[in-house]
């Protein structure tokens, strides 16, 4: 199963200068809780923004650049077809696509589930989430995030399933 996991603010902003434009510990906790002991797939730039392989996950980088060096524990896939073959061979597992925008756009026809954190605040950004036709998905779960001194932006966690 191929799933997307991302956070976006108003205007579908997902990034600024290769990083998240906000600090929202509740979303970081949600990301960690959801992806731990699972498979994550990131593009080259998104993976590099992590600074290291994320622990307790199979880290996969989808990149057409063959000269990049990655740690031994990172699986590198160079083509869409190779990734789709990997996903087909691992149907019983959930593969979390975590960005960036080019990867989200490339894999949109193949995604089964969406995990979206919506932040009700307008941030400046240089990267936006590609357009998703939500008519093709059912909203299965909506959880309103709690506000506190560390999580100051109104937010919610939504899970959608492809119809």
PDB file of C-alpha atoms in Angstrom:
ATOM      1  CA  UNK A   1       0.000   0.000   0.000  1.00  0.00           C
ATOM      2  CA  UNK A   2       1.300   3.424  -0.933  1.00  0.00           C
ATOM      3  CA  UNK A   3       0.412   6.247   1.447  1.00  0.00           C
ATOM      4  CA  UNK A   4       1.253   9.937   1.547  1.00  0.00           C
ATOM      5  CA  UNK A   5       2.174  11.602   4.833  1.00  0.00           C
ATOM      6  CA  UNK A   6       2.646  15.372   4.881  1.00  0.00           C
ATOM      7  CA  UNK A   7       1.791  18.618   6.639  1.00  0.00           C
ATOM      8  CA  UNK A   8       0.530  21.699   4.850  1.00  0.00           C
ATOM      9  CA  UNK A   9      -0.489  25.180   5.851  1.00  0.00           C
ATOM     10  CA  UNK A  10      -3.024  27.466   4.199  1.00  0.00           C
ATOM     11  CA  UNK A  11      -2.311  27.720   0.491  1.00  0.00           C
ATOM     12  CA  UNK A  12      -1.009  24.121   0.535  1.00  0.00           C
ATOM     13  CA  UNK A  13       2.489  25.274   1.558  1.00  0.00           C
ATOM     14  CA  UNK A  14       4.715  22.311   2.478  1.00  0.00           C
ATOM     15  CA  UNK A  15       8.187  23.839   2.492  1.00  0.00           C
ATOM     16  CA  UNK A  16      10.476  26.842   2.534  1.00  0.00           C
ATOM     17  CA  UNK A  17      14.151  26.638   1.557  1.00  0.00           C
ATOM     18  CA  UNK A  18      14.131  22.856   1.933  1.00  0.00           C
ATOM     19  CA  UNK A  19      12.628  22.854   5.418  1.00  0.00           C
ATOM     20  CA  UNK A  20       9.249  23.056   7.100  1.00  0.00           C
ATOM     21  CA  UNK A  21       8.264  26.705   7.644  1.00  0.00           C
ATOM     22  CA  UNK A  22       6.735  25.963  11.066  1.00  0.00           C
ATOM     23  CA  UNK A  23       7.513  24.322  14.372  1.00  0.00           C
ATOM     24  CA  UNK A  24       4.711  21.972  15.375  1.00  0.00           C
ATOM     25  CA  UNK A  25       5.905  19.248  17.773  1.00  0.00           C
ATOM     26  CA  UNK A  26       2.523  17.483  17.634  1.00  0.00           C
ATOM     27  CA  UNK A  27       3.016  16.914  13.908  1.00  0.00           C
ATOM     28  CA  UNK A  28       6.566  15.644  14.430  1.00  0.00           C
ATOM     29  CA  UNK A  29       5.205  13.218  17.036  1.00  0.00           C
ATOM     30  CA  UNK A  30       2.458  12.102  14.629  1.00  0.00           C
ATOM     31  CA  UNK A  31       5.044  11.563  11.874  1.00  0.00           C
ATOM     32  CA  UNK A  32       7.274   9.513  14.154  1.00  0.00           C
ATOM     33  CA  UNK A  33       4.410   7.481  15.615  1.00  0.00           C
ATOM     34  CA  UNK A  34       2.941   6.750  12.175  1.00  0.00           C
ATOM     35  CA  UNK A  35       6.155   5.851  10.338  1.00  0.00           C
ATOM     36  CA  UNK A  36       8.190   4.020  12.990  1.00  0.00           C
ATOM     37  CA  UNK A  37       8.727   0.355  12.080  1.00  0.00           C
ATOM     38  CA  UNK A  38       7.470   1.059   8.571  1.00  0.00           C
ATOM     39  CA  UNK A  39       8.905   2.070   5.202  1.00  0.00           C
ATOM     40  CA  UNK A  40       9.407   5.700   4.185  1.00  0.00           C
ATOM     41  CA  UNK A  41      10.116   6.951   0.681  1.00  0.00           C
ATOM     42  CA  UNK A  42      11.585  10.399   0.089  1.00  0.00           C
ATOM     43  CA  UNK A  43      13.094  12.282  -2.775  1.00  0.00           C
ATOM     44  CA  UNK A  44      16.746  13.250  -2.592  1.00  0.00           C
ATOM     45  CA  UNK A  45      16.186  16.788  -1.242  1.00  0.00           C
ATOM     46  CA  UNK A  46      13.647  15.660   1.356  1.00  0.00           C
ATOM     47  CA  UNK A  47      15.937  12.866   2.530  1.00  0.00           C
ATOM     48  CA  UNK A  48      18.856  15.298   2.856  1.00  0.00           C
ATOM     49  CA  UNK A  49      16.673  17.621   4.968  1.00  0.00           C
ATOM     50  CA  UNK A  50      16.496  14.816   7.579  1.00  0.00           C
ATOM     51  CA  UNK A  51      20.269  14.996   8.043  1.00  0.00           C
ATOM     52  CA  UNK A  52      20.497  11.214   8.545  1.00  0.00           C
ATOM     53  CA  UNK A  53      18.494   8.046   7.991  1.00  0.00           C
ATOM     54  CA  UNK A  54      15.440   8.081  10.241  1.00  0.00           C
ATOM     55  CA  UNK A  55      15.774   5.349  12.865  1.00  0.00           C
ATOM     56  CA  UNK A  56      13.497   2.313  13.112  1.00  0.00           C
ATOM     57  CA  UNK A  57      12.326   2.660   9.507  1.00  0.00           C
ATOM     58  CA  UNK A  58      13.435   1.387   6.136  1.00  0.00           C
ATOM     59  CA  UNK A  59      14.566   4.607   4.431  1.00  0.00           C
ATOM     60  CA  UNK A  60      14.210   4.626   0.645  1.00  0.00           C
ATOM     61  CA  UNK A  61      15.341   7.483  -1.584  1.00  0.00           C
ATOM     62  CA  UNK A  62      13.840   7.805  -5.057  1.00  0.00           C
ATOM     63  CA  UNK A  63      16.281   9.787  -7.193  1.00  0.00           C
ATOM     64  CA  UNK A  64      17.382   9.798 -10.807  1.00  0.00           C
ATOM     65  CA  UNK A  65      20.841  11.032  -9.718  1.00  0.00           C
ATOM     66  CA  UNK A  66      23.118   7.992  -9.725  1.00  0.00           C
ATOM     67  CA  UNK A  67      26.232   9.727  -8.392  1.00  0.00           C
ATOM     68  CA  UNK A  68      24.814  10.624  -4.959  1.00  0.00           C
ATOM     69  CA  UNK A  69      26.215   8.754  -1.972  1.00  0.00           C
ATOM     70  CA  UNK A  70      23.921   7.468   0.766  1.00  0.00           C
ATOM     71  CA  UNK A  71      24.562   5.488   3.946  1.00  0.00           C
ATOM     72  CA  UNK A  72      24.507   1.706   3.502  1.00  0.00           C
ATOM     73  CA  UNK A  73      21.232   1.402   5.439  1.00  0.00           C
ATOM     74  CA  UNK A  74      19.412   3.575   2.874  1.00  0.00           C
ATOM     75  CA  UNK A  75      17.856   1.857  -0.137  1.00  0.00           C
ATOM     76  CA  UNK A  76      18.212   3.906  -3.321  1.00  0.00           C
ATOM     77  CA  UNK A  77      15.766   3.453  -6.197  1.00  0.00           C
ATOM     78  CA  UNK A  78      16.341   5.272  -9.481  1.00  0.00           C
ATOM     79  CA  UNK A  79      13.150   4.777 -11.510  1.00  0.00           C
ATOM     80  CA  UNK A  80       9.406   4.908 -11.017  1.00  0.00           C
ATOM     81  CA  UNK A  81       9.080   1.391 -12.430  1.00  0.00           C
ATOM     82  CA  UNK A  82      11.614   0.016  -9.940  1.00  0.00           C
ATOM     83  CA  UNK A  83       9.717   1.647  -7.073  1.00  0.00           C
ATOM     84  CA  UNK A  84       6.368   0.306  -8.296  1.00  0.00           C
ATOM     85  CA  UNK A  85       7.914  -3.171  -8.518  1.00  0.00           C
ATOM     86  CA  UNK A  86       9.194  -2.796  -4.937  1.00  0.00           C
ATOM     87  CA  UNK A  87       5.730  -1.666  -3.786  1.00  0.00           C
ATOM     88  CA  UNK A  88       4.093  -4.582  -5.613  1.00  0.00           C
ATOM     89  CA  UNK A  89       6.496  -7.024  -3.934  1.00  0.00           C
ATOM     90  CA  UNK A  90       5.666  -5.497  -0.525  1.00  0.00           C
ATOM     91  CA  UNK A  91       1.874  -5.139  -0.809  1.00  0.00           C
ATOM     92  CA  UNK A  92       1.354  -6.262   2.782  1.00  0.00           C
ATOM     93  CA  UNK A  93       3.385  -3.288   4.026  1.00  0.00           C
ATOM     94  CA  UNK A  94       2.462   0.381   4.100  1.00  0.00           C
ATOM     95  CA  UNK A  95       4.976   2.584   2.307  1.00  0.00           C
ATOM     96  CA  UNK A  96       4.853   6.194   3.490  1.00  0.00           C
ATOM     97  CA  UNK A  97       5.774   8.730   0.825  1.00  0.00           C
ATOM     98  CA  UNK A  98       7.010  11.773   2.746  1.00  0.00           C
ATOM     99  CA  UNK A  99       8.012  14.193  -0.005  1.00  0.00           C
ATOM    100  CA  UNK A 100       8.984  16.280  -1.700  1.00  0.00           C
ATOM    101  CA  UNK A 101       6.554  17.871  -4.088  1.00  0.00           C
ATOM    102  CA  UNK A 102       8.012  16.197  -7.206  1.00  0.00           C
ATOM    103  CA  UNK A 103       7.690  12.745  -5.624  1.00  0.00           C
ATOM    104  CA  UNK A 104       4.122  13.478  -4.486  1.00  0.00           C
ATOM    105  CA  UNK A 105       3.213  14.566  -8.019  1.00  0.00           C
ATOM    106  CA  UNK A 106       4.898  11.546  -9.622  1.00  0.00           C
ATOM    107  CA  UNK A 107       3.188   8.975  -7.407  1.00  0.00           C
ATOM    108  CA  UNK A 108      -0.281  10.543  -7.196  1.00  0.00           C
ATOM    109  CA  UNK A 109      -1.915   7.995  -9.546  1.00  0.00           C
ATOM    110  CA  UNK A 110      -0.682   5.157  -7.306  1.00  0.00           C
ATOM    111  CA  UNK A 111      -1.477   6.444  -3.804  1.00  0.00           C
ATOM    112  CA  UNK A 112      -4.018   4.495  -1.725  1.00  0.00           C
ATOM    113  CA  UNK A 113      -4.135   6.483   1.524  1.00  0.00           C
ATOM    114  CA  UNK A 114      -3.471  10.081   2.573  1.00  0.00           C
ATOM    115  CA  UNK A 115      -2.301  11.227   6.019  1.00  0.00           C
ATOM    116  CA  UNK A 116      -2.584  15.011   5.956  1.00  0.00           C
ATOM    117  CA  UNK A 117      -1.815  17.443   8.742  1.00  0.00           C
ATOM    118  CA  UNK A 118      -3.600  20.722   7.984  1.00  0.00           C
ATOM    119  CA  UNK A 119      -2.256  23.790   9.754  1.00  0.00           C
ATOM    120  CA  UNK A 120      -4.740  26.653   9.916  1.00  0.00           C
ATOM    121  CA  UNK A 121      -2.171  29.397   9.468  1.00  0.00           C
ATOM    122  CA  UNK A 122      -0.668  31.113   6.418  1.00  0.00           C
ATOM    123  CA  UNK A 123       3.077  30.568   6.165  1.00  0.00           C
ATOM    124  CA  UNK A 124       5.370  31.850   3.446  1.00  0.00           C
ATOM    125  CA  UNK A 125       6.791  29.029   1.398  1.00  0.00           C
ATOM    126  CA  UNK A 126       8.430  28.142  -1.881  1.00  0.00           C
ATOM    127  CA  UNK A 127       7.026  24.614  -2.167  1.00  0.00           C
ATOM    128  CA  UNK A 128       3.362  23.639  -2.333  1.00  0.00           C
ATOM    129  CA  UNK A 129       1.608  20.295  -2.289  1.00  0.00           C
ATOM    130  CA  UNK A 130       0.532  19.184  -5.756  1.00  0.00           C
ATOM    131  CA  UNK A 131      -3.208  19.350  -6.344  1.00  0.00           C
ATOM    132  CA  UNK A 132      -5.078  16.277  -5.111  1.00  0.00           C
ATOM    133  CA  UNK A 133      -8.599  15.515  -6.286  1.00  0.00           C
ATOM    134  CA  UNK A 134     -10.225  14.747  -2.935  1.00  0.00           C
ATOM    135  CA  UNK A 135     -13.350  13.521  -4.761  1.00  0.00           C
ATOM    136  CA  UNK A 136     -11.329  10.340  -5.360  1.00  0.00           C
ATOM    137  CA  UNK A 137     -10.916   9.769  -1.598  1.00  0.00           C
ATOM    138  CA  UNK A 138     -13.107   9.223   1.454  1.00  0.00           C
ATOM    139  CA  UNK A 139     -12.280  10.975   4.725  1.00  0.00           C
ATOM    140  CA  UNK A 140     -11.960   8.133   7.243  1.00  0.00           C
ATOM    141  CA  UNK A 141     -10.619   9.939  10.283  1.00  0.00           C
ATOM    142  CA  UNK A 142     -10.311  13.529  11.462  1.00  0.00           C
ATOM    143  CA  UNK A 143      -8.549  14.429  14.698  1.00  0.00           C
ATOM    144  CA  UNK A 144      -8.311  18.010  15.940  1.00  0.00           C
ATOM    145  CA  UNK A 145      -4.854  18.772  17.322  1.00  0.00           C
ATOM    146  CA  UNK A 146      -4.490  20.147  20.814  1.00  0.00           C
ATOM    147  CA  UNK A 147      -3.129  23.650  21.265  1.00  0.00           C
ATOM    148  CA  UNK A 148      -0.579  24.395  23.965  1.00  0.00           C
ATOM    149  CA  UNK A 149       2.524  26.515  24.527  1.00  0.00           C
ATOM    150  CA  UNK A 150       4.555  24.389  22.072  1.00  0.00           C
ATOM    151  CA  UNK A 151       1.799  23.757  19.505  1.00  0.00           C
ATOM    152  CA  UNK A 152       0.478  27.257  18.903  1.00  0.00           C
ATOM    153  CA  UNK A 153      -1.016  26.789  15.425  1.00  0.00           C
ATOM    154  CA  UNK A 154      -4.496  25.295  15.001  1.00  0.00           C
ATOM    155  CA  UNK A 155      -4.110  21.968  13.224  1.00  0.00           C
ATOM    156  CA  UNK A 156      -5.856  18.707  12.461  1.00  0.00           C
ATOM    157  CA  UNK A 157      -4.865  15.251  11.311  1.00  0.00           C
ATOM    158  CA  UNK A 158      -6.927  13.705   8.493  1.00  0.00           C
ATOM    159  CA  UNK A 159      -6.754  10.225   6.986  1.00  0.00           C
ATOM    160  CA  UNK A 160      -8.287   9.596   3.565  1.00  0.00           C
ATOM    161  CA  UNK A 161      -8.724   6.307   1.664  1.00  0.00           C
ATOM    162  CA  UNK A 162      -8.972   6.063  -2.095  1.00  0.00           C
ATOM    163  CA  UNK A 163     -12.526   5.159  -3.157  1.00  0.00           C
TER     164      UNK A 163
END
